[in-house]
Amino acid sequence: MKKVKYGIIGAGFVADIHLNALEHLRNSKVEVVGVAARNKNRLKSFAEKHNIPLIYTDWKELIKQEDIDVIDICTPTNLHGVMIKEIASAGKSIICEKPLSGYFGKELNLDRVGEEVSREKMFQKINREINEIQEVINKNKVKFMYAENWIYAPPYQKMLNLLNKSDGVILDIRAEESHSGSHAQYSRTWENSGGGALLRLGAHPVAGVIYLKYFEGINRHNQPIIPEAVVGEVSYNSKLDAVKRDKNSFLVKEWVDVEDWATVVINFSDGTKAIVVSSDCVLGGVRNEMRVFTTNSVVNLDMSQSNAVTAFAPADGIFADEYITEKIETTAGWSNPSPDEDWMRGYPAEMEDFMDSIIEDKEALSGWYLAEETLKVIYAAYLSAEKGERISLNKNKEK
């Protein structure tokens, strides 16, 4: 195979990131064949911007194209499951943006799924869907690549190298992704997003700690260290009376039935633990952070607040429309403009690994195991928060 024939479903924020990350590969490893999206105006603009020849308003028409090798799913989470199954059945490889899927209560026709459905029901349904998706993927023998950019971020990869060379035992991991609230309307309701801050933001740091412990286990014992049990807590801060009355808030408040704050303690098979925090209640830009404490070292990651460039402006608007960094509320005062945010967060490396996986017929760094375990941990955390107890996971799960 000289070039991967690539199609993408979605023409929004994440789709734009993926196409930008592929740009440096279009002369060597990938040919972008087509894009599908429901919004005709956005679809046309997206295709023109990224020089994509074929456009479809029906994604099922895109996957019928025989010469396409891989389909990249960049849609709201409630579409992931059905798309993965149909794409796999069409014999094409799959790239799926995080998370793998979720519970949306489609069969119940409820106004507020997040308030009316038990987390036990959600957890059981998620486990069944994971098994169904995996069965279709395996039956059709297609590649599944999980678009978890944290795993590919240069700071994260450097951390892996440092920890591998130090050979210390990892005892304590603390990871976080937080900001002031999503700009996407679908994120406001459980029926569209499948969860709140924990699923939408926490999927990144949860995957980050799962991969790290897997990596440690393979390197130290030639077998993975896996999640065994979970304890979770969630909060609905936007519904607090004091927050509702606050006229000076810069936070998103329009959450309907999803949490805007969560924390998870993941218990691993070697007896160690990791703490993950995710929040839509944090000002000052995105926090993508990890702290790793071992028996002989400490490694700290900050994948958002780079100080390679610092800037000061006495008032907002001084720098006009020049991009500073994601989710920053104001450009007044001191700021940390990102020279290359997508590179720092791993997107170009991620997409290149996916293309190489197809061309060379090898496994991607981020694949099925990470997608499955991340989703299980998150929904186990939702169940834990509802029941007020630790939730055990499948101790015998293999990659």
PDB file of N, CA and C in Angstrom, residues 103-117 121-122 125 189-192 257:
ATOM      1  N   TYR A 103     -23.662   5.533  27.362  1.00  0.00           N
ATOM      2  CA  TYR A 103     -25.077   5.185  27.495  1.00  0.00           C
ATOM      3  C   TYR A 103     -25.896   6.443  27.250  1.00  0.00           C
ATOM      4  N   PHE A 104     -26.914   6.336  26.378  1.00  0.00           N
ATOM      5  CA  PHE A 104     -27.684   7.510  25.973  1.00  0.00           C
ATOM      6  C   PHE A 104     -29.190   7.366  26.189  1.00  0.00           C
ATOM      7  N   GLY A 105     -29.632   6.189  26.590  1.00  0.00           N
ATOM      8  CA  GLY A 105     -31.048   5.968  26.862  1.00  0.00           C
ATOM      9  C   GLY A 105     -31.941   6.097  25.656  1.00  0.00           C
ATOM     10  N   LYS A 106     -31.431   5.772  24.480  1.00  0.00           N
ATOM     11  CA  LYS A 106     -32.211   5.931  23.249  1.00  0.00           C
ATOM     12  C   LYS A 106     -33.505   5.127  23.276  1.00  0.00           C
ATOM     13  N   GLU A 107     -33.469   3.971  23.967  1.00  0.00           N
ATOM     14  CA  GLU A 107     -34.635   3.090  23.959  1.00  0.00           C
ATOM     15  C   GLU A 107     -35.733   3.541  24.923  1.00  0.00           C
ATOM     16  N   LEU A 108     -35.468   4.574  25.731  1.00  0.00           N
ATOM     17  CA  LEU A 108     -36.399   4.948  26.791  1.00  0.00           C
ATOM     18  C   LEU A 108     -37.209   6.206  26.508  1.00  0.00           C
ATOM     19  N   ASN A 109     -36.756   7.036  25.597  1.00  0.00           N
ATOM     20  CA  ASN A 109     -37.473   8.270  25.244  1.00  0.00           C
ATOM     21  C   ASN A 109     -37.723   9.154  26.475  1.00  0.00           C
ATOM     22  N   LEU A 110     -36.665   9.440  27.202  1.00  0.00           N
ATOM     23  CA  LEU A 110     -36.754  10.261  28.404  1.00  0.00           C
ATOM     24  C   LEU A 110     -36.221  11.662  28.138  1.00  0.00           C
ATOM     25  N   ASP A 111     -36.733  12.635  28.890  1.00  0.00           N
ATOM     26  CA  ASP A 111     -36.260  14.010  28.743  1.00  0.00           C
ATOM     27  C   ASP A 111     -34.902  14.209  29.394  1.00  0.00           C
ATOM     28  N   ARG A 112     -34.685  13.558  30.555  1.00  0.00           N
ATOM     29  CA  ARG A 112     -33.442  13.758  31.309  1.00  0.00           C
ATOM     30  C   ARG A 112     -32.863  12.400  31.709  1.00  0.00           C
ATOM     31  N   VAL A 113     -32.164  11.816  30.778  1.00  0.00           N
ATOM     32  CA  VAL A 113     -31.594  10.485  30.981  1.00  0.00           C
ATOM     33  C   VAL A 113     -30.689  10.452  32.208  1.00  0.00           C
ATOM     34  N   GLY A 114     -29.883  11.481  32.365  1.00  0.00           N
ATOM     35  CA  GLY A 114     -28.926  11.510  33.467  1.00  0.00           C
ATOM     36  C   GLY A 114     -29.567  11.550  34.844  1.00  0.00           C
ATOM     37  N   GLU A 115     -30.801  11.985  34.920  1.00  0.00           N
ATOM     38  CA  GLU A 115     -31.503  12.061  36.207  1.00  0.00           C
ATOM     39  C   GLU A 115     -32.459  10.891  36.412  1.00  0.00           C
ATOM     40  N   GLU A 116     -32.822  10.198  35.337  1.00  0.00           N
ATOM     41  CA  GLU A 116     -33.888   9.207  35.427  1.00  0.00           C
ATOM     42  C   GLU A 116     -33.436   7.760  35.273  1.00  0.00           C
ATOM     43  N   VAL A 117     -32.206   7.531  34.879  1.00  0.00           N
ATOM     44  CA  VAL A 117     -31.728   6.167  34.657  1.00  0.00           C
ATOM     45  C   VAL A 117     -30.644   5.824  35.675  1.00  0.00           C
ATOM     46  N   LYS A 121     -27.910   0.298  35.534  1.00  0.00           N
ATOM     47  CA  LYS A 121     -28.423  -0.020  34.202  1.00  0.00           C
ATOM     48  C   LYS A 121     -27.436   0.445  33.141  1.00  0.00           C
ATOM     49  N   MET A 122     -26.886   1.665  33.316  1.00  0.00           N
ATOM     50  CA  MET A 122     -25.924   2.190  32.357  1.00  0.00           C
ATOM     51  C   MET A 122     -24.675   1.317  32.286  1.00  0.00           C
ATOM     52  N   LYS A 125     -25.366  -1.952  30.495  1.00  0.00           N
ATOM     53  CA  LYS A 125     -25.572  -1.715  29.062  1.00  0.00           C
ATOM     54  C   LYS A 125     -24.248  -1.428  28.361  1.00  0.00           C
ATOM     55  N   THR A 189     -26.446  17.568  27.540  1.00  0.00           N
ATOM     56  CA  THR A 189     -27.427  16.559  27.930  1.00  0.00           C
ATOM     57  C   THR A 189     -26.846  15.151  27.843  1.00  0.00           C
ATOM     58  N   TRP A 190     -27.287  14.287  28.751  1.00  0.00           N
ATOM     59  CA  TRP A 190     -26.794  12.913  28.796  1.00  0.00           C
ATOM     60  C   TRP A 190     -27.200  12.139  27.550  1.00  0.00           C
ATOM     61  N   GLU A 191     -28.376  12.405  27.012  1.00  0.00           N
ATOM     62  CA  GLU A 191     -28.845  11.652  25.852  1.00  0.00           C
ATOM     63  C   GLU A 191     -27.981  11.880  24.621  1.00  0.00           C
ATOM     64  N   ASN A 192     -27.235  12.957  24.588  1.00  0.00           N
ATOM     65  CA  ASN A 192     -26.341  13.234  23.461  1.00  0.00           C
ATOM     66  C   ASN A 192     -24.878  12.967  23.772  1.00  0.00           C
ATOM     67  N   ASP A 257     -28.441  17.651  32.592  1.00  0.00           N
ATOM     68  CA  ASP A 257     -28.503  16.471  33.468  1.00  0.00           C
ATOM     69  C   ASP A 257     -27.167  15.733  33.521  1.00  0.00           C
TER      70      ASP A 257
END
